[in-house]
């Protein structure tokens, strides 16, 4: 019976398995192999084994470390703001008032928007000549000149401008998950708190917030990993510039591959990147996965 | 005088009640106003893009910028068609996203069924693999995939993108579908088997039809991933198979001073999806919170 089940399982799994073997497992194997070689992109058969040279080159290169630091800043700032905004929105929407359902639906629609389109929207709004953000700030009297802040072409602001776009795009995701978490808190907890005369702050501090911690942890980890993988938004807004001021690991790896044609070098960086993310997410994985799935 | 205390309680009670109601109303009103403001903050940028695309072409990029079009016009939409073969790019997006959705949902459902019904050990290790794949940055896997597609001579073909999108989506499709199949009672399969169906027959005739909501959710997600993809299309296509996202991004480099048509293209690309997602939000929500919120 076990053998029969095993055979049936294999039959059902076969087509998907082939796809994953050829286009996911094999590429990762290639990636690790190529990271030890110096490869000519025009003629990939010309390859020279260089050991760990690509790794040491990456880890000692100032540009790589700068991109790594930018990625850390990007994740920290973006996910931090997304969490605070998402929590506020979730708490507001958890009050059932007339139209709350409708507003929730409206708020969720950006979730389906392509990151590329998000990049385009913000490229338009943050433009230092005709962008509506600068003109708005000027009209409000915050800026003395409508061309004062060069959001995308000043190396002090470029990274934070890309973060603004990210916050705008993905806060609704955090809101959605936290809202689902709030809805899952048993109402009896609040009822007994009411009887003890708890105010709104107490209820948040001692019931809502602690109950949300498990859900919030997972949501934050998913967001951190996705923020680390960001490419489209940054590529459209700044391409990592000006200089390397908004260069993330993803844009730097893309450039290393396509502009400089250094397959080995970009592979080594990719392996380092994967290792960092796996360490970051190992907590998430152990939480989500247990060796024996219970039905 | 003796009846005074009674009078007092009668008078006092409604006052306290009204006061409570009044406070409650103020609170609800505040929540409503703040929520609406925040919702506007999140919808505003997209509405601004929509309004800009409907301005007369010369008005799209002006300093100072205007919020409301002086008159509504489809000039930008006509120009968009003149500048780039945008129709062809949309067609390419549709073909690659559509074909990869069908493949990944079908193969994913098969594999998920196999795992759900016939194995628990392999299945749980498979879930671990899926989670690990979820953590791998797209750009890392794009490097070796590019080399594989190149060695197969498939660069700039629809087939290349279909293969890539299908492989990226299959693990995700399996992950989603396992949950749905686990909720279909095993008695369904057994009844079909008693009636003389083979396992494959039971899967296609009985299990797939009752899992339609799950299939729909999975299809929406896999379609969106392919439809919104920018990185792989940027890397693997040049003229023939270029998809809409890359096409739209070209307005930024090719027509730097005339961005009106670009806003029209971005709206044409995203608005149908936004409207569609508005109506199918139930499915999207269940997919988005999967993993973060235990049902």
Coordinates of C-alpha atoms in Angstrom, one line a residue:
Chain A
X1 CA 0.0 0.0 0.0
X2 CA 2.8 2.4 0.8
X3 CA 4.6 1.6 -2.4
X4 CA 1.4 2.1 -4.4
X5 CA 0.8 5.4 -2.7
X6 CA 4.4 6.4 -3.4
X7 CA 4.0 5.5 -7.0
X8 CA 0.8 7.4 -7.4
X9 CA 2.3 10.4 -5.6
X10 CA 5.2 10.3 -8.1
X11 CA 2.9 10.2 -11.1
X12 CA 0.9 13.2 -9.9
X13 CA 4.1 15.1 -9.0
X14 CA 6.0 14.3 -12.1
X15 CA 5.2 17.2 -14.5
X16 CA 5.5 19.9 -11.9
X17 CA 8.7 18.2 -10.6
X18 CA 10.3 18.3 -14.0
X19 CA 9.7 22.0 -14.3
X20 CA 11.1 22.7 -10.9
X21 CA 14.1 20.4 -11.4
X22 CA 15.1 22.0 -14.7
X23 CA 14.2 25.6 -14.0
X24 CA 14.7 26.0 -10.3
X25 CA 17.0 23.4 -8.9
X26 CA 19.3 23.2 -11.8
X27 CA 19.7 27.0 -12.0
X28 CA 20.6 27.2 -8.4
X29 CA 23.2 24.5 -9.0
X30 CA 24.5 26.4 -12.0
X31 CA 24.6 29.6 -9.9
X32 CA 26.7 28.0 -7.2
X33 CA 29.1 26.4 -9.8
X34 CA 29.4 29.6 -11.9
X35 CA 30.2 31.6 -8.7
X36 CA 33.6 29.9 -8.7
X37 CA 34.5 30.7 -12.3
X38 CA 35.5 33.7 -14.4
X39 CA 33.1 33.5 -17.4
X40 CA 32.9 35.4 -20.6
X41 CA 29.2 36.2 -21.3
X42 CA 29.7 36.3 -25.1
X43 CA 31.3 32.9 -25.1
X44 CA 30.3 31.1 -21.9
X45 CA 32.4 28.0 -22.7
X46 CA 35.5 30.0 -22.0
X47 CA 35.7 29.6 -18.3
X48 CA 38.5 29.7 -15.8
X49 CA 38.3 28.3 -12.3
X50 CA 39.1 31.0 -9.8
X51 CA 38.1 29.5 -6.4
X52 CA 36.7 31.9 -4.0
X53 CA 38.1 34.9 -5.8
X54 CA 34.6 36.2 -6.8
X55 CA 33.5 36.0 -3.2
X56 CA 36.5 37.8 -1.8
X57 CA 36.2 40.4 -4.5
X58 CA 32.5 41.0 -3.7
X59 CA 33.0 41.1 0.1
X60 CA 35.9 43.6 -0.2
X61 CA 34.4 45.8 -2.9
X62 CA 33.2 49.1 -1.6
X63 CA 30.3 49.1 -4.1
X64 CA 29.0 45.8 -3.0
X65 CA 29.1 46.8 0.7
X66 CA 27.4 50.1 -0.2
X67 CA 24.6 48.2 -2.0
X68 CA 24.3 45.8 0.9
X69 CA 24.0 48.7 3.3
X70 CA 21.5 50.5 1.1
X71 CA 19.5 47.3 1.0
X72 CA 19.5 47.1 4.8
X73 CA 18.4 50.8 5.0
X74 CA 15.7 50.1 2.4
X75 CA 14.3 47.1 4.3
X76 CA 14.5 48.8 7.7
X77 CA 12.9 52.1 6.8
X78 CA 10.3 50.8 4.3
X79 CA 9.1 47.9 6.5
X80 CA 9.1 50.0 9.6
X81 CA 6.9 52.7 8.1
X82 CA 4.7 50.1 6.5
X83 CA 4.1 48.4 9.8
X84 CA 3.2 51.5 11.6
X85 CA 0.9 52.8 8.9
X86 CA -0.6 49.3 8.3
X87 CA -1.3 48.9 12.0
X88 CA -3.0 52.3 12.2
X89 CA -5.1 51.5 9.1
X90 CA -6.0 48.0 10.4
X91 CA -7.1 49.4 13.8
X92 CA -9.2 52.1 12.1
X93 CA -10.9 49.7 9.8
X94 CA -11.5 47.2 12.5
X95 CA -14.1 49.7 13.8
X96 CA -17.1 48.6 11.8
X97 CA -18.7 51.8 10.6
X98 CA -20.8 52.7 7.7
X99 CA -18.6 52.3 4.6
X100 CA -15.7 50.6 6.3
X101 CA -16.0 47.6 4.0
X102 CA -16.0 49.9 1.0
X103 CA -12.9 51.8 2.1
X104 CA -11.2 48.6 2.8
X105 CA -11.9 47.4 -0.7
X106 CA -10.6 50.7 -2.1
X107 CA -7.5 50.5 0.0
X108 CA -6.7 47.0 -1.2
X109 CA -6.9 47.7 -4.9
X110 CA -3.2 48.9 -5.2
X111 CA -2.1 45.4 -4.1
X112 CA -2.7 44.2 -7.6
X113 CA -0.7 47.1 -9.2
X114 CA 2.5 46.2 -11.0
X115 CA 5.6 47.5 -9.1
X116 CA 6.6 49.0 -12.5
X117 CA 3.5 51.1 -12.7
X118 CA 4.1 52.2 -9.1
X119 CA 7.6 53.3 -10.1
X120 CA 6.1 55.3 -13.0
X121 CA 3.5 57.0 -10.8
X122 CA 6.2 58.2 -8.4
X123 CA 8.7 59.1 -11.1
X124 CA 6.0 61.4 -12.3
X125 CA 5.0 62.9 -9.0
X126 CA 8.5 63.3 -7.6
X127 CA 9.9 65.0 -10.7
X128 CA 11.8 68.1 -9.8
X129 CA 10.5 70.2 -12.7
X130 CA 6.8 69.3 -13.1
X131 CA 6.2 66.9 -10.1
X132 CA 3.1 67.6 -8.1
X133 CA 4.8 66.8 -4.8
X134 CA 7.2 69.7 -4.9
X135 CA 4.6 72.1 -6.2
X136 CA 2.2 71.0 -3.5
X137 CA 4.9 71.5 -0.8
X138 CA 5.6 74.9 -2.4
X139 CA 2.0 76.0 -2.4
X140 CA 1.7 74.9 1.3
X141 CA 4.6 77.1 2.1
X142 CA 6.9 74.3 3.1
X143 CA 9.3 74.8 0.3
X144 CA 10.5 78.2 -0.9
X145 CA 11.1 77.0 -4.4
X146 CA 9.1 74.4 -6.3
X147 CA 12.4 72.9 -7.7
X148 CA 14.0 72.8 -4.3
X149 CA 14.1 69.1 -3.5
X150 CA 15.6 66.9 -6.3
X151 CA 13.9 63.8 -5.0
X152 CA 15.4 61.4 -7.6
X153 CA 18.6 63.2 -8.7
X154 CA 20.0 64.3 -5.3
X155 CA 22.1 61.5 -3.8
X156 CA 20.9 62.4 -0.3
X157 CA 17.2 61.7 -1.2
X158 CA 17.2 59.2 -4.0
X159 CA 17.1 56.1 -1.8
X160 CA 14.4 57.5 0.4
X161 CA 12.3 58.5 -2.6
X162 CA 12.3 54.8 -3.8
X163 CA 11.3 53.8 -0.2
X164 CA 8.3 56.2 -0.4
X165 CA 7.1 54.3 -3.5
X166 CA 7.6 51.0 -1.7
X167 CA 5.6 52.2 1.4
X168 CA 2.8 53.3 -0.8
X169 CA 2.6 50.1 -2.7
X170 CA 2.8 47.5 0.1
X171 CA 1.3 49.1 3.2
X172 CA -2.1 47.7 2.2
X173 CA -0.6 44.2 2.4
X174 CA 0.4 44.7 6.1
X175 CA -2.9 46.3 6.8
X176 CA -4.7 43.3 5.2
X177 CA -2.8 40.7 7.3
X178 CA -3.1 42.7 10.5
X179 CA -6.8 43.3 9.9
X180 CA -7.3 39.5 9.5
X181 CA -5.4 39.0 12.7
X182 CA -7.6 41.5 14.6
X183 CA -10.7 39.9 13.3
X184 CA -9.4 36.6 14.7
X185 CA -9.2 37.8 18.3
X186 CA -12.1 36.4 20.4
X187 CA -14.6 39.1 21.1
X188 CA -15.1 37.6 24.7
X189 CA -11.6 39.0 25.6
X190 CA -12.9 42.6 24.9
X191 CA -16.2 41.9 26.7
X192 CA -14.5 40.9 29.9
X193 CA -12.1 43.9 29.6
X194 CA -15.2 46.1 29.3
X195 CA -16.6 44.7 32.5
X196 CA -13.3 45.4 34.2
X197 CA -13.7 49.0 33.0
X198 CA -10.7 49.0 30.6
X199 CA -10.3 52.0 28.2
X200 CA -9.4 51.8 24.5
X201 CA -5.7 52.2 25.2
X202 CA -5.7 49.4 27.7
X203 CA -7.6 47.1 25.4
X204 CA -5.0 47.8 22.6
X205 CA -2.0 47.4 25.0
X206 CA -3.1 44.3 26.7
X207 CA -5.4 42.5 24.2
X208 CA -5.0 43.6 20.6
X209 CA -1.2 44.1 20.4
X210 CA -0.1 40.9 22.2
X211 CA -2.6 38.8 20.2
X212 CA -1.3 40.3 16.9
X213 CA 2.4 39.5 17.6
X214 CA 2.4 36.0 15.9
X215 CA 0.6 37.3 12.8
X216 CA 2.7 40.5 12.7
X217 CA 5.9 38.6 12.9
X218 CA 5.1 36.5 9.8
X219 CA 3.8 39.6 7.9
X220 CA 6.9 41.5 8.7
X221 CA 9.2 38.7 7.6
X222 CA 7.4 38.3 4.3
X223 CA 7.7 42.0 3.8
X224 CA 11.3 42.1 4.7
X225 CA 12.2 39.4 2.3
X226 CA 10.1 41.0 -0.5
X227 CA 11.7 44.4 0.2
X228 CA 15.1 42.8 -0.1
X229 CA 14.1 41.5 -3.5
X230 CA 12.9 44.8 -4.8
X231 CA 14.1 45.6 -8.3
X232 CA 11.4 47.1 -10.5
X233 CA 10.6 50.2 -8.4
X234 CA 14.2 51.2 -8.0
X235 CA 15.1 50.4 -11.6
X236 CA 12.4 52.7 -12.9
X237 CA 12.9 55.5 -10.4
X238 CA 16.7 55.8 -10.3
X239 CA 18.5 52.8 -11.8
X240 CA 20.5 52.8 -8.5
X241 CA 21.7 56.4 -9.1
X242 CA 22.7 59.1 -8.9
X243 CA 26.2 57.6 -8.4
X244 CA 25.5 54.5 -6.4
X245 CA 23.4 56.4 -3.8
X246 CA 20.3 54.2 -4.3
X247 CA 22.0 51.1 -5.5
X248 CA 20.5 47.9 -4.0
X249 CA 21.9 44.4 -4.2
X250 CA 19.4 43.5 -6.9
X251 CA 20.1 46.5 -9.2
X252 CA 23.9 46.0 -8.7
X253 CA 23.7 42.4 -9.5
X254 CA 21.6 43.2 -12.6
X255 CA 24.2 45.7 -13.8
X256 CA 27.1 43.3 -13.1
X257 CA 25.5 40.8 -15.3
X258 CA 24.2 42.9 -18.2
X259 CA 26.4 46.0 -18.3
X260 CA 29.7 44.4 -17.3
X261 CA 28.9 40.8 -18.4
X262 CA 30.6 39.3 -15.3
X263 CA 28.6 36.1 -14.9
X264 CA 30.9 34.7 -12.2
X265 CA 31.0 37.8 -10.2
X266 CA 27.2 38.3 -10.2
X267 CA 26.7 34.7 -9.4
X268 CA 28.9 35.0 -6.3
X269 CA 26.9 38.0 -5.2
X270 CA 23.7 36.1 -5.8
X271 CA 24.8 33.2 -3.6
X272 CA 25.8 35.7 -0.8
X273 CA 22.4 37.3 -1.2
X274 CA 20.6 34.0 -1.0
X275 CA 22.6 33.0 2.1
X276 CA 21.7 36.3 3.9
X277 CA 18.0 35.9 3.1
X278 CA 17.9 32.3 4.1
X279 CA 19.5 33.2 7.5
X280 CA 17.0 36.0 7.8
X281 CA 14.1 33.8 7.0
X282 CA 15.1 30.6 8.8
X283 CA 13.0 31.7 11.7
X284 CA 10.0 32.1 9.4
X285 CA 10.7 28.7 7.8
X286 CA 10.9 26.9 11.1
X287 CA 7.7 28.5 12.2
X288 CA 5.8 27.7 9.0
X289 CA 7.1 24.2 8.4
X290 CA 7.1 21.1 10.5
X291 CA 8.5 17.8 9.2
X292 CA 5.1 16.0 9.7
X293 CA 2.3 17.8 8.2
X294 CA -0.9 17.2 10.1
X295 CA -4.1 16.9 8.1
Chain B
X1 CA -40.4 64.7 48.2
X2 CA -40.4 61.0 48.7
X3 CA -40.6 60.3 45.0
X4 CA -37.7 62.5 44.1
X5 CA -35.0 59.9 44.1
X6 CA -37.1 57.9 41.7
X7 CA -37.5 60.9 39.4
X8 CA -33.8 61.5 39.6
X9 CA -32.9 58.0 38.4
X10 CA -35.5 58.3 35.6
X11 CA -34.0 61.6 34.4
X12 CA -30.4 60.7 35.0
X13 CA -30.4 57.4 33.1
X14 CA -31.3 58.8 29.6
X15 CA -28.8 61.6 30.0
X16 CA -25.9 59.2 30.7
X17 CA -27.1 57.1 27.9
X18 CA -27.2 60.0 25.5
X19 CA -23.8 61.2 26.6
X20 CA -22.4 57.8 25.9
X21 CA -23.9 57.8 22.5
X22 CA -22.6 61.3 21.8
X23 CA -19.0 60.3 22.8
X24 CA -19.4 57.2 20.7
X25 CA -20.6 59.2 17.7
X26 CA -17.7 61.6 18.0
X27 CA -15.3 58.7 18.1
X28 CA -16.9 57.0 15.0
X29 CA -16.8 60.3 13.1
X30 CA -13.1 60.8 13.9
X31 CA -12.3 57.3 12.8
X32 CA -14.3 57.9 9.6
X33 CA -12.5 61.1 8.8
X34 CA -9.0 59.8 9.5
X35 CA -9.7 56.6 7.5
X36 CA -11.0 58.6 4.6
X37 CA -7.9 60.8 4.6
X38 CA -5.6 57.9 4.7
X39 CA -7.5 56.1 2.0
X40 CA -7.2 59.2 -0.2
X41 CA -3.5 59.2 0.5
X42 CA -3.3 55.7 -0.9
X43 CA -5.7 56.1 -3.8
X44 CA -4.5 59.6 -4.7
X45 CA -1.4 58.8 -6.7
X46 CA -3.2 56.3 -8.9
X47 CA -6.1 58.7 -9.5
X48 CA -3.5 61.3 -10.4
X49 CA -2.0 59.0 -13.0
X50 CA -5.5 58.4 -14.3
X51 CA -6.3 62.1 -14.5
X52 CA -3.0 62.9 -16.1
X53 CA -3.5 60.3 -18.8
X54 CA -6.8 62.0 -19.7
X55 CA -5.4 65.5 -20.0
X56 CA -4.7 67.0 -23.4
X57 CA -1.2 65.8 -24.4
X58 CA 0.5 69.2 -23.9
X59 CA -0.9 69.5 -20.4
X60 CA 0.4 66.2 -19.1
X61 CA 3.8 67.6 -18.4
X62 CA 3.6 71.3 -17.4
X63 CA 5.1 73.4 -14.6
X64 CA 3.2 74.2 -12.5
X65 CA 1.3 70.9 -12.8
X66 CA -2.5 70.8 -12.9
X67 CA -4.5 68.4 -10.9
X68 CA -7.7 68.4 -12.9
X69 CA -7.6 68.2 -16.7
X70 CA -8.7 71.5 -18.4
X71 CA -10.7 69.2 -20.7
X72 CA -10.9 65.4 -21.0
X73 CA -9.0 64.1 -24.0
X74 CA -7.8 60.8 -25.3
X75 CA -4.8 62.4 -27.1
X76 CA -2.3 60.6 -24.9
X77 CA -3.9 57.2 -25.8
X78 CA -3.8 57.9 -29.5
X79 CA -0.1 59.1 -29.2
X80 CA 0.8 56.0 -27.2
X81 CA -0.2 53.8 -30.1
X82 CA 1.8 55.9 -32.5
X83 CA 5.0 55.9 -30.5
X84 CA 5.5 52.2 -29.7
X85 CA 3.9 49.0 -30.9
X86 CA 2.1 48.8 -27.6
X87 CA -0.6 46.6 -28.9
X88 CA 1.9 43.9 -29.7
X89 CA 3.5 44.2 -26.2
X90 CA 0.1 43.8 -24.6
X91 CA -0.5 40.8 -26.7
X92 CA 2.8 39.3 -25.7
X93 CA 2.0 39.9 -22.0
X94 CA -1.4 38.2 -22.4
X95 CA 0.0 35.2 -24.3
X96 CA 2.9 34.5 -21.9
X97 CA 0.9 35.2 -18.7
X98 CA -2.1 33.2 -20.0
X99 CA -0.2 30.2 -21.1
X100 CA 2.0 30.0 -18.0
X101 CA -1.1 30.4 -15.8
X102 CA -2.8 27.4 -17.4
X103 CA 0.4 25.3 -17.2
X104 CA 1.3 26.1 -13.7
X105 CA -2.3 25.8 -12.3
X106 CA -2.8 22.4 -13.9
X107 CA 0.6 20.9 -13.0
X108 CA 0.5 22.6 -9.6
X109 CA -3.0 21.2 -8.9
X110 CA -1.8 17.7 -9.9
X111 CA 1.2 17.8 -7.7
X112 CA -0.7 19.3 -4.8
X113 CA -3.3 16.5 -5.1
X114 CA -0.6 13.9 -5.1
X115 CA 0.9 15.4 -1.9
X116 CA -2.4 15.9 -0.3
X117 CA -3.7 12.4 -0.9
X118 CA -0.8 10.0 -1.1
X119 CA 2.1 11.2 1.0
X120 CA 2.8 13.2 4.0
X121 CA 6.6 12.9 4.4
X122 CA 7.6 13.9 0.8
X123 CA 4.9 16.5 0.9
X124 CA 6.2 18.2 4.0
X125 CA 9.8 18.3 2.6
X126 CA 8.3 19.7 -0.6
X127 CA 6.7 22.5 1.4
X128 CA 10.1 23.2 2.9
X129 CA 11.5 23.5 -0.7
X130 CA 8.7 25.9 -1.7
X131 CA 9.4 28.1 1.3
X132 CA 13.1 28.2 0.4
X133 CA 12.3 29.1 -3.2
X134 CA 10.0 31.9 -1.9
X135 CA 13.1 33.4 -0.1
X136 CA 15.4 33.3 -3.1
X137 CA 15.7 36.7 -4.7
X138 CA 14.4 36.7 -8.3
X139 CA 17.5 38.4 -9.6
X140 CA 19.7 35.5 -8.3
X141 CA 17.7 32.9 -10.1
X142 CA 17.4 35.1 -13.2
X143 CA 21.2 35.0 -13.8
X144 CA 21.4 31.2 -14.3
X145 CA 18.0 31.1 -16.0
X146 CA 19.2 33.6 -18.5
X147 CA 22.2 31.4 -19.2
X148 CA 20.0 28.3 -19.7
X149 CA 17.5 30.1 -21.9
X150 CA 20.5 31.5 -23.9
X151 CA 22.1 28.1 -24.4
X152 CA 18.7 26.7 -25.5
X153 CA 18.6 29.5 -28.1
X154 CA 15.2 30.7 -26.8
X155 CA 16.2 34.3 -26.0
X156 CA 13.4 36.7 -27.1
X157 CA 10.7 34.1 -27.6
X158 CA 7.3 33.7 -26.0
X159 CA 8.3 30.2 -25.1
X160 CA 11.2 31.3 -22.9
X161 CA 9.0 33.5 -20.8
X162 CA 6.2 30.9 -20.6
X163 CA 8.8 28.3 -19.3
X164 CA 10.2 30.8 -16.8
X165 CA 6.9 32.0 -15.5
X166 CA 5.5 28.5 -15.2
X167 CA 8.5 27.3 -13.2
X168 CA 8.4 30.3 -10.9
X169 CA 4.7 29.8 -10.3
X170 CA 4.4 26.0 -9.9
X171 CA 5.7 25.9 -6.3
X172 CA 3.4 28.7 -5.4
X173 CA 0.5 27.0 -7.1
X174 CA 1.2 23.7 -5.3
X175 CA 1.4 25.6 -1.9
X176 CA -2.0 27.2 -2.5
X177 CA -3.7 24.2 -3.8
X178 CA -2.6 21.8 -1.1
X179 CA -4.7 23.8 1.3
X180 CA -7.8 23.6 -0.9
X181 CA -7.4 19.9 -1.5
X182 CA -7.0 19.1 2.2
X183 CA -10.4 20.7 2.7
X184 CA -12.0 18.3 0.1
X185 CA -13.2 15.2 2.0
X186 CA -11.5 12.0 1.0
X187 CA -15.0 10.4 0.7
X188 CA -15.3 12.2 -2.6
X189 CA -12.4 10.3 -4.1
X190 CA -13.5 7.1 -2.6
X191 CA -17.0 7.4 -4.0
X192 CA -15.5 8.1 -7.4
X193 CA -13.2 5.1 -7.1
X194 CA -16.1 2.9 -6.1
X195 CA -17.9 4.0 -9.2
X196 CA -15.0 2.8 -11.3
X197 CA -12.9 5.9 -11.9
X198 CA -9.1 5.7 -12.0
X199 CA -7.2 8.0 -9.7
X200 CA -6.5 10.3 -12.6
X201 CA -10.2 10.2 -13.6
X202 CA -11.3 10.9 -10.0
X203 CA -8.9 13.9 -9.9
X204 CA -10.1 15.4 -13.2
X205 CA -13.9 14.6 -13.0
X206 CA -14.5 15.0 -9.3
X207 CA -11.8 16.8 -7.4
X208 CA -11.0 19.6 -9.9
X209 CA -14.6 20.7 -10.3
X210 CA -15.3 21.0 -6.6
X211 CA -12.0 22.9 -6.1
X212 CA -12.9 25.6 -8.6
X213 CA -12.7 28.5 -6.0
X214 CA -9.2 27.3 -5.1
X215 CA -8.2 27.0 -8.8
X216 CA -9.5 30.5 -9.4
X217 CA -7.5 32.0 -6.5
X218 CA -4.4 30.2 -7.7
X219 CA -4.9 31.3 -11.3
X220 CA -5.4 34.9 -10.3
X221 CA -2.1 34.9 -8.4
X222 CA 0.0 33.1 -11.0
X223 CA -1.4 35.3 -13.7
X224 CA -0.6 38.5 -11.8
X225 CA 2.9 37.4 -11.1
X226 CA 3.5 36.9 -14.8
X227 CA 1.5 39.9 -16.0
X228 CA 3.4 42.2 -13.6
X229 CA 6.8 40.7 -14.2
X230 CA 9.4 43.2 -15.4
X231 CA 12.8 41.7 -14.5
X232 CA 12.7 38.5 -16.6
X233 CA 11.2 40.2 -19.6
X234 CA 13.8 42.9 -19.4
X235 CA 16.5 40.3 -19.3
X236 CA 15.3 37.8 -21.9
X237 CA 13.4 39.7 -24.6
X238 CA 14.4 42.4 -27.1
X239 CA 12.0 43.0 -29.9
X240 CA 9.9 39.9 -30.7
X241 CA 8.6 38.8 -27.3
X242 CA 8.9 42.1 -25.3
X243 CA 6.0 42.4 -22.8
X244 CA 4.0 45.4 -21.8
X245 CA 5.9 46.3 -18.6
X246 CA 9.2 46.6 -20.5
X247 CA 7.5 48.4 -23.3
X248 CA 6.0 51.0 -21.0
X249 CA 9.3 51.5 -19.2
X250 CA 10.8 52.4 -22.6
X251 CA 8.8 55.6 -22.7
X252 CA 11.1 56.8 -19.9
X253 CA 14.2 56.5 -22.0
X254 CA 12.9 57.1 -25.5
X255 CA 10.6 60.1 -25.0
X256 CA 11.9 61.7 -22.0
X257 CA 10.0 65.0 -22.6
X258 CA 6.7 63.7 -23.6
X259 CA 5.5 61.5 -20.7
X260 CA 1.7 61.9 -21.4
X261 CA 1.6 58.8 -23.6
X262 CA 3.5 56.8 -21.0
X263 CA 0.7 57.6 -18.4
X264 CA -1.8 56.4 -20.9
X265 CA 0.1 53.1 -21.4
X266 CA 0.5 52.6 -17.7
X267 CA -3.3 53.1 -17.2
X268 CA -4.2 50.8 -20.1
X269 CA -2.0 48.2 -18.6
X270 CA -3.2 48.4 -15.0
X271 CA -6.8 49.7 -15.0
X272 CA -8.5 46.6 -16.3
X273 CA -6.6 44.5 -13.7
X274 CA -7.5 47.0 -10.9
X275 CA -11.2 46.9 -11.9
X276 CA -11.2 43.2 -12.2
X277 CA -9.5 42.7 -8.8
X278 CA -12.1 45.0 -7.3
X279 CA -14.7 42.3 -8.0
X280 CA -12.7 39.3 -7.1
X281 CA -11.3 40.6 -3.9
X282 CA -12.6 37.7 -1.9
X283 CA -10.3 35.4 -3.7
X284 CA -7.3 37.7 -3.5
X285 CA -7.7 38.3 0.2
X286 CA -7.7 34.6 1.0
X287 CA -4.5 34.1 -1.1
X288 CA -2.7 37.1 0.3
X289 CA -3.2 36.3 3.9
X290 CA -2.3 32.6 3.4
X291 CA 0.7 31.6 5.4
X292 CA 0.4 34.6 7.7
X293 CA -3.0 33.9 9.1
X294 CA -4.0 30.4 10.1
X295 CA -7.6 29.8 9.1

